[in-house]
Amino acid sequence: MAKKYDRWQIYYYDEVTSTNDIIKNLCVKANDKIVVCAQKQTAGRGRMGRQWQSLAGNLFFSLALNVDLRSLGTFILMCGLTLCQTIHTLQPMVNVQIKWPNDVLLNNAKVSGMLLEKGPADYLIIGIGVNLVQHPISSDIIYPTTSLSNAGINVTIQQFLKLFLKQFTKNLALLETKTGCATLRNQWLGYVKGLGERLTVRQENQEMSGVFRGIDENGYLMLENDTGICQIRVGDVFYIKES
Ligand code: BTN
């Protein structure tokens, strides 16, 4: 059953393999502004081939959009930014940060993650998981995790989704303006953790450390070390000095 907020069509499911799978089959025949949200995922996916533990009561949803390739880098950052802004709308006093590329940290622990996949035609699929009421506790998890309720933020799946889509719609409109890209990037830089500090990026077969100098126009992480500035496309960030 689809519901409309700000002209987004939201399809709610009881159980799916992954909301990213469902939206891939829907987006071409529906329209641009569709969202798939499920109460349960039996095969939730995370970045870099990992599993996403889909714990009961948390939020799992996917969007499908046709994105202008010229602004893809900024668009991707904008999705993480929107999550931070949504959490700040719910509770302005909490410590919300982005861990490059798109993890959202609440009080220095991961509360949300995002998986981008190529959809059919020119669609980009954006799958988002938010720990609303529970967070995974397991030795497989590479970074500490938390939930919104752990920080005293109590919100339903529907309330969070509605606030997120409202902010996302605003940011999409901003992206269309002349100065929108620069504004969104600056806002993102205001949220990102560790700018100007030393960090380590772990990739499949190597690890690199250096000073985090920002992001380039594609959204790649710029890490400065003895050899100069390296542009890093994919990896997991670890902070050398945790704060
Ligand atoms: C990560 O941090 O590794 C990304 C996690 C993305 C999880 C979401 S939950 C909704 C959507 N469906 C999936 O299978 N994955 C994403």
Short mmCIF file of C-alpha atoms and ligand atoms in Angstrom, two decimals:
data_model
loop_
_atom_site.label_atom_id
_atom_site.label_comp_id
_atom_site.label_asym_id
_atom_site.label_seq_id
_atom_site.Cartn_x
_atom_site.Cartn_y
_atom_site.Cartn_z
CA MET A 1 0.00 0.00 0.00
CA ALA A 2 1.60 3.32 -1.05
CA LYS A 3 1.29 6.52 1.04
CA LYS A 4 2.24 10.03 -0.07
CA TYR A 5 4.37 12.60 1.78
CA ASP A 6 5.69 15.54 -0.22
CA ARG A 7 4.71 13.59 -3.33
CA TRP A 8 6.91 10.61 -2.42
CA GLN A 9 5.17 7.29 -2.82
CA ILE A 10 6.08 5.06 0.10
CA TYR A 11 5.55 1.32 -0.30
CA TYR A 12 5.47 -0.49 3.04
CA TYR A 13 6.26 -4.22 3.18
CA ASP A 14 6.12 -6.67 6.09
CA GLU A 15 9.08 -8.75 4.95
CA VAL A 16 11.57 -8.54 2.08
CA THR A 17 15.02 -9.90 1.30
CA SER A 18 16.42 -6.39 0.98
CA THR A 19 14.55 -3.14 0.27
CA ASN A 20 17.20 -2.47 -2.41
CA ASP A 21 16.06 -5.63 -4.27
CA ILE A 22 12.40 -4.60 -4.21
CA ILE A 23 12.94 -1.06 -5.40
CA LYS A 24 15.01 -2.24 -8.36
CA ASN A 25 11.96 -4.06 -9.66
CA LEU A 26 9.59 -1.18 -8.99
CA CYS A 27 11.36 1.98 -10.05
CA VAL A 28 11.15 1.74 -13.82
CA LYS A 29 7.41 1.29 -13.92
CA ALA A 30 6.60 3.58 -10.98
CA ASN A 31 8.24 7.01 -11.00
CA ASP A 32 11.22 8.87 -9.65
CA LYS A 33 10.01 9.57 -6.18
CA ILE A 34 9.40 6.16 -4.72
CA VAL A 35 10.47 4.68 -1.44
CA VAL A 36 10.39 1.07 -0.29
CA CYS A 37 10.29 0.51 3.45
CA ALA A 38 10.13 -2.87 5.18
CA GLN A 39 9.51 -4.05 8.70
CA LYS A 40 11.85 -6.99 8.24
CA GLN A 41 14.78 -7.78 5.90
CA THR A 42 15.91 -11.37 5.63
CA ALA A 43 19.05 -10.58 3.60
CA GLY A 44 19.95 -6.98 4.40
CA ARG A 45 23.21 -5.92 2.75
CA GLY A 46 25.88 -3.53 3.95
CA ARG A 47 28.85 -1.90 2.24
CA MET A 48 31.83 -3.92 1.03
CA GLY A 49 29.92 -7.20 0.86
CA ARG A 50 28.96 -7.17 4.52
CA GLN A 51 25.65 -8.19 6.04
CA TRP A 52 23.35 -5.55 7.56
CA GLN A 53 21.71 -6.90 10.69
CA SER A 54 18.07 -5.94 10.34
CA LEU A 55 16.90 -5.85 13.94
CA ALA A 56 13.20 -5.59 14.73
CA GLY A 57 11.81 -2.06 15.13
CA ASN A 58 14.61 -0.39 13.15
CA LEU A 59 14.20 1.47 9.87
CA PHE A 60 15.15 -0.07 6.52
CA PHE A 61 14.31 1.81 3.35
CA SER A 62 15.46 2.46 -0.20
CA LEU A 63 14.98 5.28 -2.67
CA ALA A 64 15.46 5.21 -6.43
CA LEU A 65 16.40 8.35 -8.30
CA ASN A 66 17.63 9.40 -11.68
CA VAL A 67 20.68 11.44 -10.79
CA ASP A 68 22.55 13.80 -13.06
CA LEU A 69 25.99 12.20 -13.27
CA ARG A 70 27.64 15.61 -13.08
CA SER A 71 26.39 16.09 -9.54
CA LEU A 72 26.64 12.44 -8.44
CA GLY A 73 29.50 13.10 -5.97
CA THR A 74 27.58 15.85 -4.19
CA PHE A 75 24.34 13.90 -4.36
CA ILE A 76 25.90 10.98 -2.49
CA LEU A 77 27.20 13.29 0.24
CA MET A 78 23.80 14.92 0.43
CA CYS A 79 22.17 11.63 1.45
CA GLY A 80 24.40 11.34 4.56
CA LEU A 81 23.95 15.03 5.28
CA THR A 82 20.16 14.60 5.17
CA LEU A 83 20.35 11.85 7.77
CA CYS A 84 22.36 14.10 10.11
CA GLN A 85 19.95 16.99 9.61
CA THR A 86 16.99 14.69 10.31
CA ILE A 87 18.51 13.54 13.60
CA HIS A 88 19.30 17.13 14.54
CA THR A 89 15.70 18.14 13.85
CA LEU A 90 14.60 15.46 16.30
CA GLN A 91 17.15 16.45 18.95
CA PRO A 92 19.24 19.58 18.29
CA MET A 93 21.63 18.97 21.21
CA VAL A 94 23.04 15.55 20.23
CA ASN A 95 26.47 14.92 18.74
CA VAL A 96 25.84 13.76 15.17
CA GLN A 97 28.71 13.29 12.71
CA ILE A 98 29.48 11.68 9.39
CA LYS A 99 32.16 9.05 9.08
CA TRP A 100 33.29 9.08 5.46
CA PRO A 101 31.74 8.11 3.18
CA ASN A 102 28.23 7.80 4.55
CA ASP A 103 28.08 6.35 8.03
CA VAL A 104 26.25 8.46 10.56
CA LEU A 105 27.67 8.54 14.08
CA LEU A 106 25.71 9.46 17.14
CA ASN A 107 27.90 10.14 20.17
CA ASN A 108 30.79 8.50 18.25
CA ALA A 109 28.98 5.21 17.50
CA LYS A 110 27.35 4.19 14.23
CA VAL A 111 23.60 4.74 14.14
CA SER A 112 22.99 4.59 10.38
CA GLY A 113 24.57 3.26 7.21
CA MET A 114 23.93 3.65 3.52
CA LEU A 115 24.40 1.32 0.55
CA LEU A 116 24.42 2.73 -2.97
CA GLU A 117 23.80 0.36 -5.86
CA LYS A 118 23.25 0.74 -9.56
CA GLY A 119 19.62 0.27 -10.49
CA PRO A 120 17.98 -0.42 -13.85
CA ALA A 121 18.32 2.19 -16.63
CA ASP A 122 19.90 5.30 -15.07
CA TYR A 123 18.52 4.78 -11.60
CA LEU A 124 20.69 5.04 -8.54
CA ILE A 125 19.46 2.96 -5.61
CA ILE A 126 20.07 4.38 -2.14
CA GLY A 127 19.45 1.93 0.69
CA ILE A 128 19.45 3.29 4.22
CA GLY A 129 19.33 1.56 7.58
CA VAL A 130 18.77 3.50 10.80
CA ASN A 131 19.03 1.94 14.24
CA LEU A 132 15.94 3.42 15.85
CA VAL A 133 15.43 1.14 18.82
CA GLN A 134 18.15 -1.55 18.74
CA HIS A 135 21.73 -1.84 17.64
CA PRO A 136 23.81 -4.90 16.79
CA ILE A 137 26.20 -6.17 19.42
CA SER A 138 28.55 -8.70 17.89
CA SER A 139 32.25 -9.36 17.46
CA ASP A 140 31.83 -9.11 13.64
CA ILE A 141 30.95 -5.43 13.88
CA ILE A 142 34.02 -3.36 13.03
CA TYR A 143 32.86 -0.12 14.67
CA PRO A 144 30.84 0.61 17.84
CA THR A 145 27.12 0.93 17.22
CA THR A 146 24.23 2.68 18.91
CA SER A 147 20.56 3.50 18.37
CA LEU A 148 18.50 6.68 18.52
CA SER A 149 16.62 5.38 21.56
CA ASN A 150 19.96 4.83 23.30
CA ALA A 151 20.47 8.60 23.04
CA GLY A 152 16.95 9.31 24.32
CA ILE A 153 15.46 9.96 20.87
CA ASN A 154 12.18 8.13 20.52
CA VAL A 155 10.70 8.21 17.05
CA THR A 156 8.60 5.84 14.97
CA ILE A 157 9.57 4.46 11.57
CA GLN A 158 6.90 6.63 9.90
CA GLN A 159 7.90 9.81 11.75
CA PHE A 160 11.58 9.42 10.89
CA LEU A 161 10.86 8.62 7.24
CA LYS A 162 8.55 11.61 6.90
CA LEU A 163 11.13 14.02 8.38
CA PHE A 164 13.90 12.50 6.26
CA LEU A 165 11.92 12.88 3.03
CA LYS A 166 11.00 16.47 3.87
CA GLN A 167 14.67 17.38 4.37
CA PHE A 168 15.74 15.31 1.36
CA THR A 169 13.26 17.16 -0.86
CA LYS A 170 14.66 20.50 0.37
CA ASN A 171 18.22 19.35 -0.32
CA LEU A 172 17.30 18.07 -3.79
CA ALA A 173 15.89 21.52 -4.62
CA LEU A 174 19.07 23.14 -3.30
CA LEU A 175 21.18 20.85 -5.48
CA GLU A 176 19.40 22.29 -8.53
CA THR A 177 20.46 25.86 -7.70
CA LYS A 178 23.66 27.56 -8.85
CA THR A 179 25.32 27.58 -5.45
CA GLY A 180 23.58 24.46 -4.14
CA CYS A 181 26.48 22.06 -4.63
CA ALA A 182 28.89 24.30 -2.73
CA THR A 183 26.37 24.88 0.07
CA LEU A 184 25.68 21.17 0.52
CA ARG A 185 29.38 20.31 0.47
CA ASN A 186 30.11 22.92 3.12
CA GLN A 187 27.28 21.62 5.27
CA TRP A 188 28.64 18.08 4.84
CA LEU A 189 32.15 19.25 5.81
CA GLY A 190 30.60 20.78 8.94
CA TYR A 191 29.35 17.33 9.95
CA VAL A 192 32.27 15.12 8.92
CA LYS A 193 34.39 13.71 11.73
CA GLY A 194 38.16 14.01 11.73
CA LEU A 195 38.79 16.77 9.19
CA GLY A 196 42.43 17.91 9.48
CA GLU A 197 43.20 14.97 11.78
CA ARG A 198 45.11 11.73 11.30
CA LEU A 199 43.09 8.68 10.38
CA THR A 200 43.50 5.23 8.91
CA VAL A 201 41.58 3.92 5.92
CA ARG A 202 41.32 0.14 5.73
CA GLN A 203 40.77 -1.36 2.28
CA GLU A 204 40.48 -4.99 1.27
CA ASN A 205 44.21 -5.54 0.86
CA GLN A 206 45.85 -2.52 2.40
CA GLU A 207 45.70 0.12 5.06
CA MET A 208 46.72 3.77 4.68
CA SER A 209 47.19 6.44 7.31
CA GLY A 210 47.46 10.18 6.89
CA VAL A 211 45.75 13.49 7.52
CA PHE A 212 42.17 13.81 6.32
CA ARG A 213 42.20 16.83 4.00
CA GLY A 214 38.61 16.74 2.73
CA ILE A 215 36.89 15.30 -0.32
CA ASP A 216 37.33 15.90 -4.04
CA GLU A 217 34.54 16.62 -6.53
CA ASN A 218 33.72 12.89 -6.80
CA GLY A 219 33.39 12.53 -3.05
CA TYR A 220 36.70 10.62 -2.78
CA LEU A 221 38.54 11.02 0.50
CA MET A 222 41.75 13.06 0.30
CA LEU A 223 44.43 11.69 2.58
CA GLU A 224 47.77 13.43 2.92
CA ASN A 225 50.85 11.39 3.75
CA ASP A 226 54.59 11.50 2.94
CA THR A 227 53.91 10.80 -0.74
CA GLY A 228 51.43 13.67 -1.14
CA ILE A 229 47.64 13.60 -1.39
CA CYS A 230 46.01 10.23 -2.16
CA GLN A 231 42.41 10.11 -3.37
CA ILE A 232 40.59 7.16 -1.85
CA ARG A 233 37.42 5.81 -3.45
CA VAL A 234 36.46 3.06 -1.03
CA GLY A 235 37.38 1.92 2.46
CA ASP A 236 36.60 1.96 6.15
CA VAL A 237 37.78 4.90 8.20
CA PHE A 238 39.23 4.52 11.69
CA TYR A 239 40.18 7.51 13.80
CA ILE A 240 43.61 7.41 15.35
CA LYS A 241 42.70 9.66 18.26
CA GLU A 242 39.11 8.84 19.32
CA SER A 243 37.26 11.81 20.76
C1 BTN B 1 26.55 -0.05 5.63
O1 BTN B 1 26.75 0.76 6.52
O2 BTN B 1 27.30 -0.99 5.43
C2 BTN B 1 25.36 0.15 4.72
C3 BTN B 1 24.12 -0.42 5.31
C4 BTN B 1 22.88 -0.21 4.47
C5 BTN B 1 21.69 -0.95 5.03
C6 BTN B 1 20.42 -0.61 4.32
S1 BTN B 1 18.99 -1.23 5.13
C7 BTN B 1 18.02 -0.81 3.76
C8 BTN B 1 18.81 -1.17 2.54
N1 BTN B 1 18.63 -2.56 2.21
C9 BTN B 1 19.75 -3.26 2.34
O3 BTN B 1 19.88 -4.47 2.11
N2 BTN B 1 20.76 -2.46 2.72
C10 BTN B 1 20.32 -1.10 2.90
#
